[in-house]
Every structure is written in C-alpha cells, then in structure tokens.
Amino acid sequence: MTEKQLLKGSVALAQGAIDAGCRYYFGYPITPQNDIPEYLSAALPAVGGVFIQAESELASINMVLGAAASGKMAMTSSSGPGISLMQEGLSYLAGSELPAVVVNITRSGPGLGGIAPTQGDYMQATRGGGHGDYRLIVLAPNSAQEMYDLAGEAFRLAFKYRNPAMILGDAILGQMKEPVMLREALSPPQNSPWALSGAKDRQPRLVKSLYLKDGEMTVHNLKLLDKYKALQEKEVKVEIDCPTRCDLIVVAFGSCSRIARTAVDRACLQGLKVGLVRPISLFPFPEKAVREEAQKAGRVLVVEMNTGQMLEDVKLACNGNSEVYFKSYPGGAVPTPEEIEKEIEVIVGKGGLRHVNSS
Amino acid sequence: MEYSVVMSGFGGQGVLMMGELLAHCGMKAGLNVTWMPSYGVEMRGGAANCTVVLSENQIGAPITGTPKAVIAMSEPALDKFGSRLPENGLLMINSSLVCKDNSTYGQNGIKTVFIPTRELAEESGNEKMANLAMLGAFLAQTGVLELERVKKEVRSFLPPHKSNLAEGIEKALLKGKEYIDSL
C-alpha cells in the first residue's frame, strides 16, 4: 500500500490491529466506539480471524484473557462504562502477565454520562481501575495515523512485556477522518514460550494470578515492578517542541493536544515564546521530559478535557519547581484554539513583566 | 496557508458527504486534511455539520472557533454557524431553502453568496445533487481546490457500487461553478 487513504480514526485503529497480526476481537457495543467492531466484524473474518460480539463486557474481557493465555493476539474495545465493567479482567490479565490490547474511546462520566469527547478516564487508565498493584501500558494517539500506528505499537509492547496495553482515545479521534499511510502487514505471533497450546510432548505450563504461599505474592509484585521500571526506562514516548528560550510550556495529550498545537503555533506567531510537550505514552509517563522542559520555562499550562487528572502527573514531575497552571474542559466541552491561545496570553503576559524586571 | 470550512445543514442533505469529498480531493492533491463530523445526538436532532481543514502544513486543531467559510444548507444551520464567521469570512447560503433577507448578512466584511442549489441540481439532471452544486460553487468562489482536480477524483472517492453516480456528481459540480462564474 503506497497511497494514503482517508480513514476514520476508529477504522484506522482497527486496521492497525489487523496489520499488527491481531486475529481475535471480542466486544460489546457502546457509543462512540461502535465503528471499531463494525469494521472488524467484516475485516477479521476476511483474513481468517475471529470476531465475536459477546453477551457483555465481562464476557468480552474474559474471552480476551482466554485467547491471550493461548498466545494469540486479542483485543477488545469499549467506552467508559464498558471499560469500568472490564476492570476485573484487566487486573487478572496484568496479574497473569498476559498481553492484550484494550481500546477505550471514552465518553464523559461518571455514570452513563454523555458521548461527547472527554479525557475523564485518564486516572482509570493510568492508575488501574481494577484491584491490586499493577499498571497498564497506556498510549494516547492524537491523529488517525497514530490510531493506526499505536494499535501496532500497543501489541508490540504488550507482547514484549507480557502486560495488557490500553489505547486511550475519544470521539474526536474515533470519528475524525485523516489521511493514513498503511504499513506492511505482520503475521500473527507463533509459539510464545509461555502460551497454553496443549502440553503434548512437553512440560505443562501454568498461567495464573493466585499466589498464596508465604512471600510468593511479594516476589510476584516485585517482578511486575521490574517490568514497570523497564517500561519507564525504555518505552517513554513524547513529542517535544519547545523553543530554546521558552516562557511557558503547554502540556496536553490526545485530541486536546491537537487544539493546543494550533494555539501554541498562533501564540508563537505573535512573538510569544511558548512550547508544547505532548505525552504519547501516558504510562510510562514522560516525567523527565516534562520536568526538564518545565524547569527551563519556569511555567507550565496543562490543558485537559477533564477536571485535572494528568495535571497530577505533571505536578509530580515538576515536584514544586515550576508554576503549574491548569485549564479545564470537563464533561464533553471541547476547547477552541482561540480559547487556549487566550489562556497562554494571560499567563505569559503575567510572566513577561517578570522577565523585564529580572533582565 | 490553512483553510477551514464548516459545512452545515439538515441530516440527509449530504453535508458530511460534501465535506468528505473535499477532504478526499485535498488529500489526493497532496495537502494535509482533516474531516471532523458532528455525530450521535446531533444527528438525531436533525442537524448535521462537519469541519474540513486543508493545509500545506501539519494541521493542529481539526475544529475551529473562527472558520474561513461557512456553508449553510438550512436555516437552523445558518443561525447556528453563520455567527461564527470572523471578519472577511465567506458565507454561502442555500437559497433554495433559506429565505432570510440578504441585508442581515454581509456585515464585518463578510461576503455572502446565495446559491439556488436545488434549481442548479435539477438543471444538472438530478435534484438530489444539491450538495454537490453547492460544493462546485464553493470551489469556484474560493479556489481552495481546482474543480478539475475534484472532478478527476470523484471516481476514486466513490465506493465501487456507487460508481454509477460519478457522472451526475461531475455535472452538478460544474453547474455550481457556472453559477458563480455568471454572477
């Protein structure tokens, strides 16, 4: 495939999963992610894959767990309330060290909420809504191309680290169409050394998350911790675009970062010195990049379509060494570039004076 | 140079399709494009809109508070989006359906153009192509993309089972262009 195609983000993601080698999808409908199962219901059988509309989200995630335990590339997708129902399964996947990809095209909440774009599930995604001491790998695309690319990357990381990965999108990313360049399709994975494939002529293998013997669970938790540390060391993904001398950095992820991008560009055209830091991996969070850029600029503006969730990670990264401002767009409110630009002007305006005084 | 247009109307008037064709052709012309539709509850309410952005550079926001142009295929759409135009914006109104007094619009240097889309579509041979007559007029008015470029890509845009519509679409696009040329 050498030509770009105009694809909806949800379709790009679904095709990205197939091209990464995924052949198993289990899901239950919910707006605004129905384009994913709709597409896969036709596209997966066409490549010899399996598509099952399960009876519930609980069934979906446990079918994913079963397929993953047998070494297959499996995924599910849902939105807010459905992802909440899947949390037990996610915890079991993490505890059992099984690779799988779960897509959350979010809807606003709490409760049944609304279907407008939101980033209110950041905490649930990065902290784990399920029980126990675990982390998901969390990737946040901001274009149809990244919906496609990060679907494959999520599977790669999930299999490399034997850990469930989540793609966190929203209705803007799911519904928007953009040109997408498809890559060469990969074959499904073969014979993972841990997969339950039938023990004929070999020693049986065990996939489990129950550890009752004295000290056993601690050992398991520390083993998981090593994985999370390795992820933090090796797999951070972040886009940094900050001028050498910068008076403010804006931190935003996902669809919100696209709007912030335009606002920052316009502010720079006016002569303001503003940069943009966009976390692409939400776990592992790009703590170092945020800390360093924030320290250089002295001031950070976090913009999120929620009431302040990634804000906590930014504050932890800054550790009190930078001024952190926050602009909130909760419950389906989507900022315009003009609104964010105005916010930038207000903050840099304040500090502009400080620069004059100090020089 | 970045161009953003909001296309709006009733569900069923083909405003999403009109925007998608523009985005598709922009992509084929080597531009960066985004097509952002309204969805869900807005469709059930009978209104539809999409925002198309075309640019030689990377596109940030796929939405905008200040579009360069607004196409209003219905009166509610005109009421909702017409007021978002900044100074010197372009407002294109479907005069086959919208009966507002000309004088209300055209303030702040906003250029208002009335297009009798249904009549033009009828003349082209298919009254269902009103949206494409509007798109043809929009292309002629703005020069965002060459009409010839769009006509050339109609066939790559249509799914195979709808390829029989290509000729009618091309004719309607041309009618819209000719109308602008005649003004």
Coordinates of C-alpha atoms in Angstrom, one line a residue:
Chain A
M1 CA 0.0 0.0 0.0
T2 CA 1.7 3.2 -1.2
E3 CA -1.1 5.7 -1.2
K4 CA -2.6 7.4 1.7
Q5 CA -6.3 6.6 2.5
L6 CA -8.8 8.9 4.1
L7 CA -9.8 6.9 7.2
K8 CA -11.8 7.4 10.3
G9 CA -9.7 7.1 13.4
S10 CA -11.6 4.1 14.7
V11 CA -11.2 2.3 11.4
A12 CA -7.5 3.2 11.2
L13 CA -7.1 1.7 14.7
A14 CA -9.0 -1.5 13.7
Q15 CA -6.9 -1.9 10.6
G16 CA -3.8 -1.2 12.5
A17 CA -4.6 -4.0 14.9
I18 CA -5.1 -6.4 12.0
D19 CA -1.9 -5.3 10.3
A20 CA -0.1 -5.9 13.6
G21 CA -1.2 -9.5 13.5
C22 CA -4.4 -9.4 15.7
R23 CA -6.9 -12.1 14.7
Y24 CA -9.2 -12.1 17.7
Y25 CA -11.7 -9.5 18.7
F26 CA -14.4 -9.8 21.4
G27 CA -16.6 -6.9 22.2
Y28 CA -19.9 -5.5 23.2
P29 CA -21.4 -2.3 21.6
I30 CA -21.3 1.1 23.1
T31 CA -21.2 4.6 21.5
P32 CA -18.8 6.2 20.5
Q33 CA -16.6 3.2 19.6
N34 CA -19.0 1.1 17.5
D35 CA -17.1 1.9 14.3
I36 CA -14.3 -0.4 15.6
P37 CA -16.4 -3.6 16.0
E38 CA -18.5 -2.7 12.9
Y39 CA -15.3 -2.6 10.8
L40 CA -13.7 -5.7 12.4
S41 CA -16.9 -7.8 12.0
A42 CA -16.2 -7.8 8.3
A43 CA -12.4 -7.3 8.2
L44 CA -11.4 -10.0 10.7
P45 CA -13.2 -13.0 9.1
A46 CA -11.8 -11.8 5.7
V47 CA -8.3 -12.6 7.0
G48 CA -9.3 -15.8 8.8
G49 CA -9.7 -14.1 12.1
V50 CA -12.4 -14.4 14.8
F51 CA -15.0 -11.7 15.6
I52 CA -17.4 -12.3 18.4
Q53 CA -20.0 -9.9 19.7
A54 CA -20.1 -11.2 23.3
E55 CA -23.1 -11.0 25.6
S56 CA -21.4 -8.4 27.9
E57 CA -18.2 -6.5 28.6
L58 CA -17.4 -9.1 31.3
A59 CA -17.6 -11.9 28.7
S60 CA -15.6 -9.8 26.2
I61 CA -12.6 -9.2 28.5
N62 CA -12.5 -12.8 29.7
M63 CA -12.6 -14.1 26.1
V64 CA -9.6 -11.8 25.5
L65 CA -7.9 -13.3 28.6
G66 CA -8.6 -16.8 27.2
A67 CA -7.2 -16.0 23.8
A68 CA -4.2 -14.2 25.3
A69 CA -3.4 -17.2 27.5
S70 CA -3.2 -19.4 24.4
G71 CA -0.7 -16.9 22.9
K72 CA -3.0 -15.2 20.5
M73 CA -3.1 -11.5 19.7
A74 CA -6.5 -10.5 21.0
M75 CA -8.2 -7.2 21.6
T76 CA -11.4 -5.6 22.8
S77 CA -12.7 -2.1 22.7
S78 CA -15.3 -0.2 24.6
S79 CA -16.1 3.2 26.1
G80 CA -16.1 4.5 29.7
P81 CA -18.9 2.4 31.4
G82 CA -17.9 -0.7 29.5
I83 CA -14.3 -0.3 30.4
S84 CA -15.3 0.0 34.1
L85 CA -17.0 -3.4 33.7
M86 CA -13.8 -4.9 32.3
Q87 CA -11.6 -3.8 35.2
E88 CA -11.6 -7.2 37.0
G89 CA -10.4 -8.8 33.8
L90 CA -7.7 -6.2 33.3
S91 CA -6.4 -6.9 36.8
Y92 CA -6.3 -10.6 36.0
L93 CA -4.6 -10.0 32.7
A94 CA -1.9 -8.0 34.5
G95 CA -1.6 -10.5 37.3
S96 CA -1.3 -13.4 34.9
E97 CA 1.2 -11.4 32.8
L98 CA -0.9 -11.8 29.6
P99 CA -0.6 -9.5 26.6
A100 CA -3.7 -7.9 25.2
V101 CA -4.9 -4.6 23.8
V102 CA -7.9 -2.8 25.2
V103 CA -9.2 0.3 23.5
N104 CA -11.1 3.0 25.3
I105 CA -12.9 5.5 23.1
T106 CA -14.0 7.5 26.1
R107 CA -17.3 9.0 26.9
S108 CA -17.9 11.6 29.6
G109 CA -18.9 10.4 33.1
P110 CA -19.3 9.5 35.9
G111 CA -22.1 7.1 35.3
L112 CA -23.7 6.7 31.9
G113 CA -22.5 10.3 31.2
G114 CA -22.6 11.6 27.6
I115 CA -21.0 10.6 24.3
A116 CA -19.1 13.9 23.7
P117 CA -15.3 13.9 23.6
T118 CA -13.6 13.8 27.0
Q119 CA -10.4 12.8 28.8
G120 CA -12.0 11.9 32.1
D121 CA -10.7 8.3 32.0
Y122 CA -7.0 9.3 32.4
M123 CA -6.9 8.2 36.0
Q124 CA -8.7 4.9 35.4
A125 CA -6.3 4.1 32.5
T126 CA -3.0 5.1 34.2
R127 CA -3.7 4.1 37.8
G128 CA -5.7 1.0 37.1
G129 CA -9.4 0.8 37.9
G130 CA -9.0 -2.8 38.9
H131 CA -7.7 -4.1 42.2
G132 CA -4.1 -4.9 43.0
D133 CA -0.7 -3.4 42.4
Y134 CA -0.5 -3.2 38.6
R135 CA -0.1 -0.9 35.7
L136 CA -1.4 -0.9 32.2
I137 CA 0.7 0.3 29.3
V138 CA -1.3 3.4 28.1
L139 CA -0.9 5.0 24.7
A140 CA -2.6 8.2 23.7
P141 CA -2.8 8.8 19.9
N142 CA -3.7 12.3 18.5
S143 CA -4.3 11.5 14.8
A144 CA -5.8 8.9 12.6
Q145 CA -2.3 7.9 11.6
E146 CA -1.3 7.4 15.2
M147 CA -4.5 5.4 15.9
Y148 CA -3.2 3.1 13.2
D149 CA 0.4 3.1 14.3
L150 CA -0.1 2.9 18.0
A151 CA -2.5 -0.1 17.6
G152 CA 0.5 -2.0 16.4
E153 CA 2.8 -0.5 19.0
A154 CA 0.4 -1.4 21.8
F155 CA 0.5 -5.1 20.6
R156 CA 4.3 -5.0 20.3
L157 CA 4.7 -3.6 23.9
A158 CA 2.0 -5.9 25.3
F159 CA 3.9 -9.0 23.9
K160 CA 7.4 -7.7 24.8
Y161 CA 6.4 -7.0 28.4
R162 CA 3.6 -9.6 28.7
N163 CA 1.3 -6.9 30.0
P164 CA -2.1 -5.6 28.9
A165 CA -1.9 -2.3 26.9
M166 CA -4.6 0.3 26.6
I167 CA -5.2 2.8 23.8
L168 CA -6.9 5.9 25.2
G169 CA -8.9 7.8 22.6
D170 CA -12.0 9.9 22.4
A171 CA -14.8 10.7 20.0
I172 CA -12.8 13.3 18.1
L173 CA -10.1 10.7 17.4
G174 CA -12.6 8.0 16.7
Q175 CA -14.8 10.0 14.3
M176 CA -12.3 12.3 12.6
K177 CA -11.1 11.3 9.1
E178 CA -7.5 11.9 8.1
P179 CA -5.0 10.6 5.5
V180 CA -3.4 7.4 6.8
M181 CA -0.5 5.5 5.3
L182 CA -0.8 1.8 5.9
R183 CA 2.4 -0.3 6.5
E184 CA 3.2 -3.8 5.5
A185 CA 1.0 -6.3 7.5
L186 CA 2.7 -8.6 10.0
S187 CA 1.8 -12.2 10.6
P188 CA 0.2 -13.3 13.9
P189 CA 2.7 -14.4 16.6
Q190 CA 3.8 -18.0 16.7
N191 CA 4.5 -20.3 19.6
S192 CA 5.2 -18.0 22.6
P193 CA 7.2 -20.0 25.1
W194 CA 4.6 -19.3 27.9
A195 CA 1.4 -19.9 25.8
L196 CA -1.0 -22.6 26.7
S197 CA -1.0 -24.5 23.5
G198 CA -1.5 -28.1 24.7
A199 CA 1.2 -30.0 26.7
K200 CA 1.7 -33.0 24.4
D201 CA 5.4 -33.8 24.3
R202 CA 6.4 -31.0 26.6
Q203 CA 6.2 -29.9 30.2
P204 CA 2.8 -28.3 31.2
R205 CA 2.8 -24.5 31.6
L206 CA 0.8 -22.5 34.1
V207 CA -0.9 -19.2 33.7
K208 CA -2.3 -17.8 36.9
S209 CA -2.7 -14.8 39.2
L210 CA -3.2 -16.7 42.5
Y211 CA -0.2 -16.7 44.9
L212 CA -1.0 -18.0 48.4
K213 CA 2.4 -19.3 49.6
D214 CA 4.3 -17.3 52.1
G215 CA 6.2 -14.4 50.4
E216 CA 5.1 -15.6 46.9
M217 CA 2.9 -12.7 46.2
T218 CA 5.7 -10.2 47.1
V219 CA 8.1 -11.9 44.7
H220 CA 5.4 -11.6 42.0
N221 CA 4.7 -8.0 42.8
L222 CA 8.5 -7.2 42.6
K223 CA 8.7 -9.0 39.3
L224 CA 5.9 -6.9 37.9
L225 CA 7.6 -3.8 39.3
D226 CA 10.7 -4.6 37.4
K227 CA 8.6 -4.6 34.2
Y228 CA 7.1 -1.2 35.0
K229 CA 10.6 0.2 35.7
A230 CA 11.8 -1.2 32.4
L231 CA 8.9 0.4 30.7
Q232 CA 9.7 3.7 32.4
E233 CA 13.3 3.5 31.3
K234 CA 12.9 2.3 27.7
E235 CA 9.5 2.9 26.4
V236 CA 8.6 6.5 27.1
K237 CA 7.0 8.2 24.1
V238 CA 6.7 12.0 24.0
E239 CA 6.6 14.8 21.4
I240 CA 8.6 17.9 22.5
D241 CA 8.5 21.1 20.5
C242 CA 9.9 23.9 22.7
P243 CA 12.0 26.9 21.5
T244 CA 15.4 27.3 23.1
R245 CA 14.3 30.1 25.3
C246 CA 10.7 29.4 26.4
D247 CA 8.5 31.4 28.8
L248 CA 5.8 28.7 29.0
I249 CA 5.2 25.1 28.1
V250 CA 1.8 23.7 27.3
V251 CA 1.3 20.1 28.2
A252 CA -1.7 18.3 26.6
F253 CA -2.3 14.8 25.2
G254 CA -4.6 13.2 22.7
S255 CA -7.2 15.2 20.8
C256 CA -6.7 18.2 23.2
S257 CA -3.0 18.3 22.1
R258 CA -4.1 19.0 18.5
I259 CA -6.1 22.0 19.6
A260 CA -3.2 23.1 21.9
R261 CA -0.9 22.7 18.9
T262 CA -2.8 25.3 16.9
A263 CA -3.0 27.7 19.9
V264 CA 0.8 27.4 20.6
D265 CA 1.6 28.0 16.9
R266 CA -0.6 31.1 16.9
A267 CA 1.0 32.4 20.1
C268 CA 4.5 31.9 18.7
L269 CA 3.5 33.8 15.5
Q270 CA 2.6 36.7 17.8
G271 CA 6.1 36.6 19.2
L272 CA 5.4 34.7 22.4
K273 CA 7.9 32.1 23.5
V274 CA 5.7 29.0 24.1
G275 CA 6.5 25.3 23.7
L276 CA 4.4 22.2 23.6
V277 CA 5.1 18.9 25.3
R278 CA 2.7 16.0 24.3
P279 CA 2.9 12.8 26.3
I280 CA 2.2 9.9 23.9
S281 CA 2.7 7.2 26.4
L282 CA 0.6 8.1 29.5
F283 CA 2.1 5.1 31.3
P284 CA 5.1 5.2 31.3
F285 CA 4.6 9.0 31.7
P286 CA 7.3 11.2 30.2
E287 CA 8.3 12.5 33.6
K288 CA 11.8 13.5 32.7
A289 CA 10.8 15.4 29.6
V290 CA 8.1 17.3 31.4
R291 CA 10.4 18.1 34.4
E292 CA 13.2 19.3 32.2
E293 CA 11.1 21.5 29.9
A294 CA 9.1 22.8 32.8
Q295 CA 12.2 23.8 34.7
K296 CA 13.6 25.6 31.7
A297 CA 10.4 27.6 31.1
G298 CA 9.5 28.0 34.7
R299 CA 5.8 27.8 33.9
V300 CA 3.6 25.1 32.7
L301 CA 0.0 25.2 31.4
V302 CA -1.8 21.9 31.5
V303 CA -4.9 21.7 29.3
E304 CA -7.2 18.7 29.6
M305 CA -10.8 17.7 28.7
N306 CA -11.4 16.8 32.4
T307 CA -11.2 18.5 35.8
G308 CA -7.5 17.8 36.3
Q309 CA -6.1 14.2 36.0
M310 CA -2.8 14.3 34.0
L311 CA -2.3 17.5 36.0
E312 CA -1.3 15.3 38.9
D313 CA 1.4 13.6 36.9
V314 CA 2.7 16.9 35.7
K315 CA 2.8 18.3 39.2
L316 CA 4.7 15.1 40.4
A317 CA 7.2 15.6 37.6
C318 CA 7.7 19.3 38.4
N319 CA 8.0 18.5 42.1
G320 CA 7.2 22.0 43.1
N321 CA 10.0 23.6 41.0
S322 CA 7.7 25.2 38.3
E323 CA 4.5 27.2 38.4
V324 CA 1.7 24.9 37.1
Y325 CA -1.5 26.4 35.6
F326 CA -4.5 24.4 34.6
K327 CA -7.3 24.9 32.1
S328 CA -10.2 22.5 32.5
Y329 CA -12.8 21.4 29.8
P330 CA -14.9 18.7 31.5
G331 CA -18.0 16.8 30.6
G332 CA -17.8 16.9 26.8
A333 CA -16.6 20.6 26.5
V334 CA -14.1 20.9 23.7
P335 CA -11.8 23.9 23.7
T336 CA -11.3 26.0 20.6
P337 CA -7.7 27.0 19.7
E338 CA -8.8 30.6 20.3
E339 CA -9.6 29.8 24.0
I340 CA -6.3 28.2 24.7
E341 CA -4.4 30.9 22.9
K342 CA -6.1 33.5 25.2
E343 CA -5.1 31.5 28.2
I344 CA -1.5 31.4 27.0
E345 CA -1.5 35.2 26.5
V346 CA -2.8 35.8 30.0
I347 CA -0.1 33.6 31.7
V348 CA 2.8 34.8 29.5
G349 CA 1.5 38.3 30.0
K350 CA 2.0 37.9 33.8
G351 CA 5.5 36.5 33.4
G352 CA 6.5 38.8 30.6
L353 CA 6.7 41.5 33.3
R354 CA 8.9 39.3 35.5
H355 CA 11.3 38.8 32.6
V356 CA 11.6 42.6 32.1
N357 CA 12.3 43.0 35.8
S358 CA 14.9 40.3 36.0
S359 CA 16.9 41.4 33.0
Chain B
M1 CA -1.9 28.6 4.3
E2 CA -4.7 26.9 6.1
Y3 CA -8.3 26.8 5.0
S4 CA -11.1 25.8 7.3
V5 CA -14.8 25.5 6.3
V6 CA -17.8 24.5 8.3
M7 CA -20.5 22.7 6.2
S8 CA -23.9 22.5 7.9
G9 CA -27.5 21.6 7.2
F10 CA -30.2 19.0 7.9
G11 CA -29.2 15.4 8.2
G12 CA -29.8 13.9 4.7
Q13 CA -28.7 17.0 2.8
G14 CA -25.3 15.4 2.2
V15 CA -23.2 17.9 4.1
L16 CA -21.0 15.2 5.6
M17 CA -20.5 13.7 2.1
M18 CA -19.8 17.1 0.6
G19 CA -17.0 17.6 3.2
E20 CA -15.6 14.2 2.8
L21 CA -15.3 14.6 -0.9
L22 CA -13.5 17.9 -0.4
A23 CA -11.1 16.3 2.2
H24 CA -10.5 13.3 -0.1
C25 CA -9.6 15.5 -3.0
G26 CA -7.4 17.7 -0.9
M27 CA -5.5 14.6 0.2
K28 CA -5.2 13.5 -3.4
A29 CA -3.8 16.9 -4.2
G30 CA -1.1 16.4 -1.7
L31 CA -2.5 18.6 1.1
N32 CA -2.9 17.7 4.7
V33 CA -6.6 17.4 5.5
T34 CA -8.9 16.7 8.4
W35 CA -12.7 16.0 8.3
M36 CA -14.5 16.2 11.6
P37 CA -18.2 15.3 11.6
S38 CA -20.9 16.0 14.1
Y39 CA -22.2 12.7 15.4
G40 CA -24.6 11.0 17.7
V41 CA -27.2 13.1 19.4
E42 CA -26.8 15.9 16.9
M43 CA -27.8 13.6 14.1
R44 CA -30.9 12.5 15.9
G45 CA -31.9 16.2 16.3
G46 CA -32.0 16.5 12.6
A47 CA -28.9 18.7 12.2
A48 CA -25.6 17.7 10.7
N49 CA -22.3 19.5 10.2
C50 CA -18.7 18.9 9.5
T51 CA -15.5 20.9 9.6
V52 CA -12.9 20.4 6.9
V53 CA -9.4 21.8 7.2
L54 CA -6.9 21.8 4.3
S55 CA -3.3 22.9 4.7
E56 CA 0.1 22.6 3.2
N57 CA 1.4 22.3 6.7
Q58 CA 0.7 19.9 9.5
I59 CA -2.8 20.5 10.9
G60 CA -3.3 21.1 14.6
A61 CA -6.9 21.5 15.6
P62 CA -9.5 19.7 13.4
I63 CA -12.1 22.2 14.7
T64 CA -12.1 25.9 14.8
G65 CA -13.9 28.7 16.6
T66 CA -13.3 31.0 13.6
P67 CA -13.7 29.2 10.2
K68 CA -12.7 30.9 7.0
A69 CA -16.0 29.9 5.4
V70 CA -19.4 28.6 6.5
I71 CA -21.7 26.7 4.1
A72 CA -25.3 26.8 5.4
M73 CA -27.7 24.4 3.6
S74 CA -30.6 25.1 6.1
E75 CA -31.9 27.9 8.2
P76 CA -31.1 26.4 11.6
A77 CA -27.6 25.8 10.3
L78 CA -27.3 29.4 9.2
D79 CA -28.5 30.6 12.7
K80 CA -26.0 28.3 14.5
F81 CA -22.9 28.7 12.4
G82 CA -23.3 32.0 10.5
S83 CA -22.4 34.0 13.6
R84 CA -19.1 32.2 14.0
L85 CA -17.6 33.8 10.9
P86 CA -14.8 36.2 11.7
E87 CA -14.2 39.4 9.7
N88 CA -13.9 38.9 6.0
G89 CA -15.2 35.4 6.2
L90 CA -17.2 33.7 3.5
L91 CA -20.9 32.7 4.0
M92 CA -22.5 30.5 1.4
I93 CA -26.2 30.0 1.8
N94 CA -28.5 27.5 0.1
S95 CA -31.2 30.0 -1.1
S96 CA -33.4 27.1 -2.3
L97 CA -34.3 26.5 1.3
V98 CA -33.2 29.6 3.3
C99 CA -35.4 32.7 2.9
K100 CA -33.5 35.2 5.0
D101 CA -33.2 38.8 4.0
N102 CA -29.9 39.5 2.3
S103 CA -29.2 42.6 4.3
T104 CA -28.9 40.7 7.6
Y105 CA -25.6 39.2 6.4
G106 CA -22.6 40.7 4.9
Q107 CA -21.6 42.8 7.9
N108 CA -17.9 42.9 9.2
G109 CA -16.7 42.4 5.6
I110 CA -18.4 39.0 5.5
K111 CA -19.0 38.1 1.9
T112 CA -22.4 36.4 1.5
V113 CA -23.2 34.3 -1.6
F114 CA -26.7 32.8 -2.2
I115 CA -26.7 29.6 -4.2
P116 CA -30.0 28.2 -5.5
T117 CA -28.7 24.6 -5.1
R118 CA -31.9 22.7 -5.8
E119 CA -32.5 24.5 -9.1
L120 CA -28.9 24.0 -10.1
A121 CA -29.1 20.3 -9.3
E122 CA -32.3 20.0 -11.3
E123 CA -30.7 21.6 -14.2
S124 CA -27.8 19.2 -13.9
G125 CA -30.2 16.3 -14.2
N126 CA -30.5 15.1 -10.6
E127 CA -32.3 17.2 -7.9
K128 CA -30.6 15.1 -5.2
M129 CA -27.2 16.6 -6.0
A130 CA -27.9 20.0 -4.4
N131 CA -25.0 19.5 -2.0
L132 CA -22.6 19.0 -5.0
A133 CA -23.9 22.1 -6.8
M134 CA -23.0 23.9 -3.6
L135 CA -19.6 22.3 -3.4
G136 CA -18.9 23.3 -7.1
A137 CA -19.9 26.8 -6.2
F138 CA -17.7 26.8 -3.1
L139 CA -14.7 25.6 -5.1
A140 CA -15.3 28.3 -7.8
Q141 CA -15.8 31.0 -5.2
T142 CA -12.7 30.1 -3.1
G143 CA -10.3 28.4 -5.4
V144 CA -9.3 26.1 -2.5
L145 CA -9.0 23.2 -5.0
E146 CA -9.3 23.2 -8.8
L147 CA -12.7 21.9 -9.9
E148 CA -10.9 19.8 -12.5
R149 CA -8.9 18.1 -9.7
V150 CA -12.1 17.4 -7.8
K151 CA -13.9 16.0 -10.9
K152 CA -10.9 13.8 -11.5
E153 CA -11.1 12.3 -8.0
V154 CA -14.8 11.6 -7.9
R155 CA -14.3 8.1 -9.0
S156 CA -11.6 7.3 -6.5
F157 CA -13.9 8.7 -3.8
L158 CA -16.9 6.6 -4.6
P159 CA -17.2 3.0 -3.4
P160 CA -17.4 0.6 -6.4
H161 CA -21.2 0.0 -6.0
K162 CA -21.8 3.8 -6.3
S163 CA -19.6 4.5 -9.3
N164 CA -22.7 5.0 -11.5
L165 CA -23.2 8.3 -9.6
A166 CA -19.9 9.8 -10.8
E167 CA -21.2 11.5 -14.0
G168 CA -24.1 13.1 -12.2
I169 CA -21.8 14.4 -9.5
E170 CA -19.4 15.9 -12.0
K171 CA -22.4 17.6 -13.8
A172 CA -23.7 19.1 -10.5
L173 CA -20.2 20.4 -9.5
L174 CA -20.0 22.1 -12.9
K175 CA -23.4 23.7 -12.5
G176 CA -22.3 25.2 -9.3
K177 CA -19.2 26.6 -10.8
E178 CA -21.0 28.0 -13.8
Y179 CA -23.4 29.8 -11.4
I180 CA -20.6 31.6 -9.7
D181 CA -19.0 32.4 -13.0
S182 CA -22.3 34.0 -14.1
L183 CA -22.5 36.3 -11.1

